[in-house]
Amino acid sequence: MVMGDLVREVDVAVVGGGPGGYSAAFRCADLGLEAVVVDAGKRLGGACLYEGCIPSKALLHVAEVIALAQSAKEFGVDFGDPRVSLDPLRKWIAERVVGKLSKGVAFVAKKKGVDIVGGRAVFEDSRSLRVEGDEPQKIRFKHAVIATGSLPSPLPGVTARSERVMDSTAALALADVPERLLVIGGGYIGLELGQVYAALGSQVTLVEMLDGLLPGVDRDLLQPLARRSEDLFEKIHLSTEVTDLRDTGSAIEATLGSETRTFDRVLVAVGRKAQSAGLGLETTRVRSDPRGIIAVDDRCRTDDPHIYAVGDVTGEPMLAHRAMRQGKVAAEVIAGRPAAFDNVVVPAVVFTDPEVAWCGLTEEEAQRAGRAVKIAKFQWAASGRAATLGRSDGLTKLVVDPASGRVLGVGIVGPGAGELIAEGALAVEAALTAEDVALTIHTHPTLSETLMEAAESFLIEAGHR
Ligand code: FAD
Ligand code: NAD
């Protein structure tokens, strides 16, 4: 077929089939709008399903199983040393985890009547786009939603073209378990995938440019993770930059600050950048900043009245659950509903061992803003459930408004923090007070009690109990 032969008219054209894009398309369909998704890979799921959240969490589960088996020696159960076979591991992730979810989301699309067109979308004006690739066609739309996501940022000033230098996508492909792995970047990906490779047997060296891991995250929460990472990793270099990477043919020579070290592979995880180049935005009224981030308002509207944008392409925080919420908001606004992205919190989780999770106001943000807050902490050393798990290194922390008792922020570090933060997010979003949390019966013995205990300690200190 010649490009342009087929012209399709739809209510909503969604560009990008990741969590932001498919959520928008599904909600459009629910609201009676005809939606089509154009995705470069002709599939729904995006970075999250194929090269992000899901495969990384599957590997972190494997790391957790290995760590649990090792820790069982402490109470007299010895499974021996783990023997990891990469082929079955890759197959399990590809088929039982990613493949299963991929089929599931494709089934939902079919059921809702959302068509998926394979190819790269390029806008031709504010009402039409062309699809380049295997299924060339023109699509005329009443509205479009840009959900093109993000891509890994390269390491500035260092261009080592070598298959030994991996981004997160290559690292998740698990070509092998390198003996010596250099991880550049101590953020989400560096820590999560660094821990995965350490569990599988690599000696991991991590380099972070700033003076602490996970910049911006509450230091009380970081401490247990930093200690655990120091045990798991060969070495962590803070305030250090990698200025050169050189493939010697059999390894990579890396210049870290003033020393040169040799590694078998390198993982570059220094952030992600919005993917808006080549979209033909100049033919529309959509504007992006020099980093490619598309500006949107709280209804996910761009400067072009026909075009919306959601997800990573709209900037930080680049998280799948934010993209999904934005996708639903965009669809509802297009359908004429009074929706807005007016959420108080976007909770965040680093799925390491221990997990770190937070939502809402942090102690440091309150200090910077000169806002008076009360901090209520509960150390997991006093939690019965934590003791039964052999994990007393956790902490639950509440940031509370001293006058009203409202919970403004929650931070949790410890195994399962990623699940526990849901209660914190609900408390902040629903404007609950510490008293509401303290008086709610939490099942015993569970880690969720640590939220109730932290809330109670606020009430006692404030003289309410
Ligand atoms: P994406 O998921 O990036 O999807 C964009 C889609 O658009 C892609 O399919 C792409 O091919 C397509 N596309 C791009 N340009 C075009 C075009 N011109 N035409 C057609 N199609 C196009 N977030 C979490 O919340 N929790 C996690 O645990 C988590 N773990 C992560 C782990 C890793 C290793 C990585 C890399 C990311 C992780 N993230 C996580 C972030 C999460 O993956 C993203 O926030 C999320 O995928 C963003 O969704 P999106 O819909 O904006 O875009
Ligand atoms: P990040 O922003 O989380 O961390 C990047 C780290 O690299 C920072 O600590 C930064 O200071 C450091 N850095 C930057 N330049 C450097 C340099 N030249 N040398 C050494 N260190 C340098 O980015 P990421 O880890 O690449 O992850 C990208 C994004 O993907 C995250 O911000 C997040 O939005 C998303 N993500 C989320 C999850 C999750 O929700 N659990 C997991 C993985 C990724």
XYZ file of N, CA and C in Angstrom, residues 302-443:
426
model
N -2.501 20.589 25.967
C -1.301 21.296 25.490
C -1.748 22.686 25.009
N -0.838 23.417 24.350
C -1.208 24.726 23.805
C -2.112 24.596 22.572
N -2.231 23.375 22.051
C -3.089 23.137 20.891
C -4.437 22.606 21.387
N -5.542 23.308 21.089
C -6.831 22.896 21.657
C -7.273 21.484 21.271
N -6.699 20.914 20.210
C -7.107 19.560 19.802
C -6.189 18.473 20.355
N -5.092 18.901 20.992
C -4.076 17.884 21.343
C -3.764 17.903 22.834
N -3.778 16.715 23.417
C -3.499 16.511 24.840
C -2.175 15.746 24.961
N -1.584 15.753 26.137
C -0.367 14.945 26.341
C -0.389 14.383 27.748
N 0.108 13.155 27.882
C 0.102 12.475 29.185
C 1.393 11.665 29.341
N 1.722 11.351 30.593
C 2.825 10.429 30.869
C 4.194 11.086 30.848
N 5.214 10.251 30.647
C 6.609 10.699 30.750
C 6.927 11.879 29.835
N 6.259 11.958 28.688
C 6.566 13.041 27.745
C 6.191 14.406 28.342
N 5.394 14.386 29.428
C 5.031 15.651 30.086
C 5.930 15.939 31.290
N 6.981 15.136 31.476
C 7.966 15.437 32.523
C 7.789 14.633 33.798
N 8.434 15.116 34.866
C 8.491 14.396 36.140
C 7.164 14.492 36.904
N 6.887 13.550 37.800
C 7.615 12.301 37.971
C 7.274 11.302 36.861
N 8.303 10.672 36.320
C 8.096 9.735 35.216
C 7.739 8.362 35.788
N 6.498 8.226 36.180
C 6.025 6.991 36.812
C 4.774 6.491 36.099
N 4.650 5.177 36.029
C 3.556 4.584 35.256
C 2.182 4.948 35.822
N 2.062 4.969 37.161
C 0.730 5.232 37.731
C 0.306 6.680 37.502
N 1.290 7.588 37.403
C 0.936 8.981 37.064
C 0.452 9.035 35.611
N 1.173 8.337 34.729
C 0.784 8.310 33.316
C -0.641 7.777 33.168
N -0.957 6.724 33.915
C -2.292 6.112 33.798
C -3.386 7.075 34.250
N -3.124 7.746 35.369
C -4.131 8.708 35.884
C -4.311 9.846 34.873
N -3.185 10.357 34.357
C -3.274 11.437 33.365
C -4.049 10.983 32.134
N -3.815 9.737 31.704
C -4.515 9.211 30.524
C -6.023 9.251 30.726
N -6.448 8.849 31.928
C -7.896 8.846 32.208
C -8.428 10.276 32.251
N -7.649 11.184 32.838
C -8.082 12.586 32.910
C -8.253 13.144 31.496
N -7.245 12.911 30.634
C -7.317 13.445 29.261
C -8.574 12.932 28.568
N -8.845 11.631 28.702
C -10.019 11.047 28.032
C -11.307 11.700 28.543
N -11.372 11.886 29.853
C -12.607 12.442 30.427
C -12.797 13.902 30.008
N -11.705 14.647 29.953
C -11.810 16.052 29.526
C -12.263 16.096 28.057
N -11.681 15.225 27.228
C -12.076 15.173 25.814
C -13.576 14.853 25.698
N -14.040 13.980 26.581
C -15.462 13.591 26.542
C -16.366 14.650 27.173
N -15.774 15.742 27.624
C -16.588 16.836 28.160
C -16.892 16.717 29.636
N -16.178 15.835 30.301
C -16.410 15.681 31.746
C -15.544 16.663 32.537
N -15.956 16.992 33.754
C -15.196 17.988 34.529
C -14.020 17.365 35.278
N -13.131 16.669 34.559
C -12.018 15.985 35.222
C -10.785 16.873 35.287
N -9.916 16.608 36.245
C -8.623 17.308 36.317
C -7.628 16.424 37.040
N -6.357 16.623 36.721
C -5.296 15.916 37.455
C -5.041 16.753 38.709
N -5.932 16.576 39.678
C -5.857 17.398 40.887
C -5.462 16.552 42.090
N -4.788 15.452 41.821
C -4.360 14.586 42.919
C -3.378 15.323 43.816
N -3.490 15.077 45.115
C -2.575 15.708 46.063
C -1.225 15.003 46.019
N -1.254 13.680 45.867
C 0.018 12.942 45.881
C 0.160 12.025 44.676
N 1.417 11.876 44.259
C 1.784 10.797 43.341
C 2.773 9.947 44.144
N 2.303 8.839 44.727
C 3.236 8.050 45.546
C 4.360 7.461 44.708
N 5.492 7.209 45.359
C 6.648 6.655 44.646
C 7.229 5.506 45.450
N 7.746 4.517 44.736
C 8.353 3.346 45.390
C 9.649 2.985 44.676
N 10.698 2.775 45.438
C 11.910 2.164 44.879
C 11.875 0.718 45.377
N 11.822 -0.222 44.412
C 11.536 -1.621 44.774
C 12.796 -2.411 45.120
N 13.641 -1.792 45.905
C 14.894 -2.434 46.296
C 14.690 -3.240 47.571
N 15.774 -3.793 48.091
C 15.750 -4.411 49.415
C 16.569 -3.524 50.340
N 15.973 -2.862 51.324
C 14.554 -2.754 51.582
C 13.890 -1.784 50.603
N 12.558 -1.917 50.472
C 11.838 -0.968 49.618
C 11.746 0.392 50.306
N 11.758 1.429 49.487
C 11.586 2.789 50.005
C 10.371 3.378 49.302
N 9.433 3.934 50.084
C 8.208 4.473 49.473
C 7.817 5.753 50.187
N 7.267 6.664 49.440
C 6.882 7.926 50.065
C 5.751 8.572 49.279
N 5.045 9.500 49.935
C 4.032 10.292 49.236
C 3.813 11.583 50.004
N 3.413 12.615 49.287
C 3.084 13.887 49.920
C 4.316 14.647 50.376
N 4.086 15.523 51.364
C 5.135 16.435 51.835
C 6.233 15.670 52.582
N 7.491 16.041 52.320
C 8.587 15.431 53.090
C 9.050 16.423 54.154
N 9.791 15.906 55.133
C 10.290 16.765 56.214
C 11.163 17.886 55.625
N 12.004 17.511 54.657
C 12.919 18.505 54.074
C 12.157 19.577 53.293
N 11.145 19.155 52.557
C 10.342 20.139 51.804
C 9.666 21.114 52.767
N 9.167 20.585 53.881
C 8.503 21.448 54.869
C 9.514 22.455 55.420
N 10.727 21.960 55.736
C 11.762 22.857 56.270
C 12.099 23.957 55.267
N 12.288 23.532 54.000
C 12.642 24.512 52.959
C 11.559 25.569 52.804
N 10.314 25.152 52.942
C 9.196 26.088 52.765
C 8.903 26.863 54.050
N 9.643 26.564 55.122
C 9.419 27.233 56.406
C 8.064 26.879 57.008
N 7.589 25.678 56.665
C 6.276 25.258 57.152
C 6.430 24.413 58.422
N 5.703 24.783 59.484
C 5.802 24.028 60.739
C 5.106 22.686 60.578
N 5.825 21.608 60.874
C 5.208 20.270 60.843
C 5.696 19.472 62.046
N 4.965 18.450 62.400
C 5.412 17.502 63.434
C 5.781 16.209 62.726
N 6.899 15.626 63.148
C 7.322 14.362 62.548
C 7.041 13.246 63.545
N 6.347 12.226 63.098
C 6.080 11.070 63.958
C 6.745 9.853 63.324
N 7.616 9.186 64.116
C 8.340 8.043 63.544
C 8.033 6.784 64.327
N 7.982 5.675 63.631
C 7.896 4.381 64.315
C 8.972 3.463 63.747
N 9.911 3.102 64.609
C 11.011 2.212 64.196
C 10.485 0.782 64.181
N 10.793 0.056 63.123
C 10.285 -1.309 63.001
C 10.917 -2.273 64.018
N 11.946 -1.822 64.730
C 12.540 -2.669 65.774
C 11.466 -3.021 66.809
N 10.432 -2.160 66.916
C 9.369 -2.414 67.894
C 8.157 -3.088 67.253
N 8.278 -3.549 66.000
C 7.146 -4.199 65.324
C 7.257 -5.720 65.443
N 6.191 -6.333 65.938
C 6.173 -7.788 66.067
C 6.318 -8.456 64.713
N 5.612 -7.937 63.718
C 5.652 -8.554 62.386
C 7.045 -8.460 61.782
N 7.692 -7.289 61.985
C 9.047 -7.128 61.442
C 9.980 -8.149 62.089
N 9.797 -8.393 63.397
C 10.647 -9.368 64.092
C 10.447 -10.762 63.509
N 9.180 -11.128 63.199
C 8.940 -12.470 62.650
C 9.548 -12.634 61.258
N 9.740 -11.508 60.572
C 10.345 -11.555 59.233
C 11.860 -11.433 59.297
N 12.379 -11.221 60.498
C 13.824 -11.012 60.646
C 14.246 -9.689 60.048
N 13.326 -8.725 59.966
C 13.635 -7.455 59.325
C 13.188 -6.298 60.210
N 14.033 -5.938 61.164
C 13.670 -4.867 62.085
C 14.298 -3.539 61.670
N 14.821 -3.491 60.428
C 15.557 -2.293 60.006
C 14.658 -1.227 59.372
N 13.356 -1.414 59.424
C 12.459 -0.471 58.742
C 12.067 0.725 59.595
N 11.434 1.661 58.937
C 10.976 2.883 59.611
C 9.707 3.379 58.918
N 8.745 3.823 59.717
C 7.550 4.466 59.159
C 7.499 5.873 59.722
N 7.298 6.831 58.848
C 7.430 8.227 59.248
C 6.238 9.028 58.722
N 5.628 9.804 59.595
C 4.514 10.649 59.164
C 4.911 12.117 59.296
N 4.498 12.917 58.339
C 4.663 14.371 58.424
C 3.258 14.918 58.674
N 3.083 15.558 59.831
C 1.722 15.917 60.262
C 1.614 17.426 60.479
N 0.470 17.978 60.111
C 0.210 19.394 60.394
C -0.106 19.535 61.888
N 0.713 20.302 62.652
C 0.549 20.304 64.099
C -0.793 20.880 64.543
N -1.334 21.817 63.783
C -2.578 22.462 64.209
C -3.785 21.555 63.984
N -3.909 21.025 62.783
C -5.111 20.246 62.454
C -4.929 18.750 62.678
N -3.672 18.305 62.795
C -3.412 16.870 62.919
C -3.493 16.142 61.585
N -3.658 16.899 60.491
C -3.763 16.245 59.175
C -2.438 15.608 58.754
N -2.541 14.434 58.161
C -1.351 13.764 57.644
C -1.020 14.402 56.297
N 0.184 14.988 56.210
C 0.573 15.696 54.979
C 1.517 14.866 54.115
N 2.232 13.953 54.767
C 3.176 13.137 54.010
C 3.482 11.860 54.772
N 3.877 10.830 54.025
C 4.211 9.542 54.638
C 5.445 8.996 53.940
N 6.371 8.451 54.745
C 7.555 7.788 54.184
C 7.742 6.460 54.883
N 8.075 5.449 54.121
C 8.250 4.110 54.706
C 9.471 3.463 54.068
N 10.320 2.839 54.904
C 11.396 2.011 54.363
C 11.309 0.657 55.055
N 11.415 -0.394 54.269
C 11.350 -1.745 54.822
C 10.718 -2.658 53.789
N 10.822 -3.973 53.983
C 10.195 -4.871 53.015
C 8.684 -4.632 52.976
N 8.141 -4.566 51.790
C 6.693 -4.355 51.674
C 6.273 -2.895 51.718
N 7.237 -1.971 51.816
C 6.888 -0.541 51.887
C 6.060 -0.121 50.674
N 6.337 -0.749 49.532
C 5.629 -0.405 48.298
C 4.140 -0.686 48.382
N 3.746 -1.686 49.147
C 2.319 -1.969 49.345
C 1.763 -1.073 50.457
N 2.558 -0.905 51.519
C 2.072 -0.140 52.677
C 1.790 1.315 52.342
N 2.514 1.865 51.358
C 2.374 3.298 51.081
C 0.966 3.620 50.581
N 0.241 2.612 50.103
C -1.127 2.861 49.616
C -1.981 3.459 50.729
N -1.784 2.983 51.964
C -2.565 3.552 53.068
C -2.166 5.008 53.303
N -0.866 5.277 53.204
C -0.395 6.653 53.362
C -0.980 7.559 52.290
N -0.986 7.070 51.043
C -1.509 7.882 49.933
C -2.990 8.179 50.159
N -3.717 7.177 50.627
C -5.148 7.382 50.894
C -5.333 8.402 52.018
N -4.502 8.281 53.057
C -4.625 9.203 54.199
C -4.395 10.646 53.755
N -3.352 10.873 52.952
C -3.048 12.247 52.536
C -4.110 12.741 51.547
N -4.432 11.892 50.579
C -5.387 12.287 49.532
C -6.762 12.602 50.140
N -7.162 11.827 51.142
C -8.494 11.999 51.725
C -8.465 12.954 52.918
N -7.313 13.615 53.133
C -7.164 14.596 54.218
C -7.484 13.987 55.585
N -7.038 12.755 55.808
C -7.266 12.123 57.111
C -6.331 12.745 58.154
N -6.725 12.656 59.417
C -5.859 13.135 60.492
C -5.095 11.947 61.078
N -4.074 12.290 61.870
C -3.321 11.229 62.549
C -4.270 10.436 63.442
N -5.258 11.111 63.983
C -6.221 10.420 64.850
C -7.017 9.375 64.051
N -7.415 9.745 62.832
C -8.139 8.782 61.988
C -7.312 7.514 61.796
N -6.014 7.720 61.538
C -5.142 6.556 61.281
C -4.943 5.767 62.576
N -4.746 6.500 63.689
C -4.471 5.841 64.972
C -5.683 5.053 65.469
N -6.888 5.554 65.199
C -8.087 4.888 65.731
C -8.635 3.801 64.804
N -8.044 3.680 63.629
C -8.460 2.602 62.724
C -7.788 1.309 63.187
N -8.577 0.259 63.349
C -7.977 -1.007 63.802
C -7.189 -1.613 62.645
N -5.912 -1.836 62.893
C -5.042 -2.476 61.909
C -4.805 -3.919 62.371
N -4.816 -4.840 61.437
C -4.663 -6.249 61.819
C -3.287 -6.504 62.434
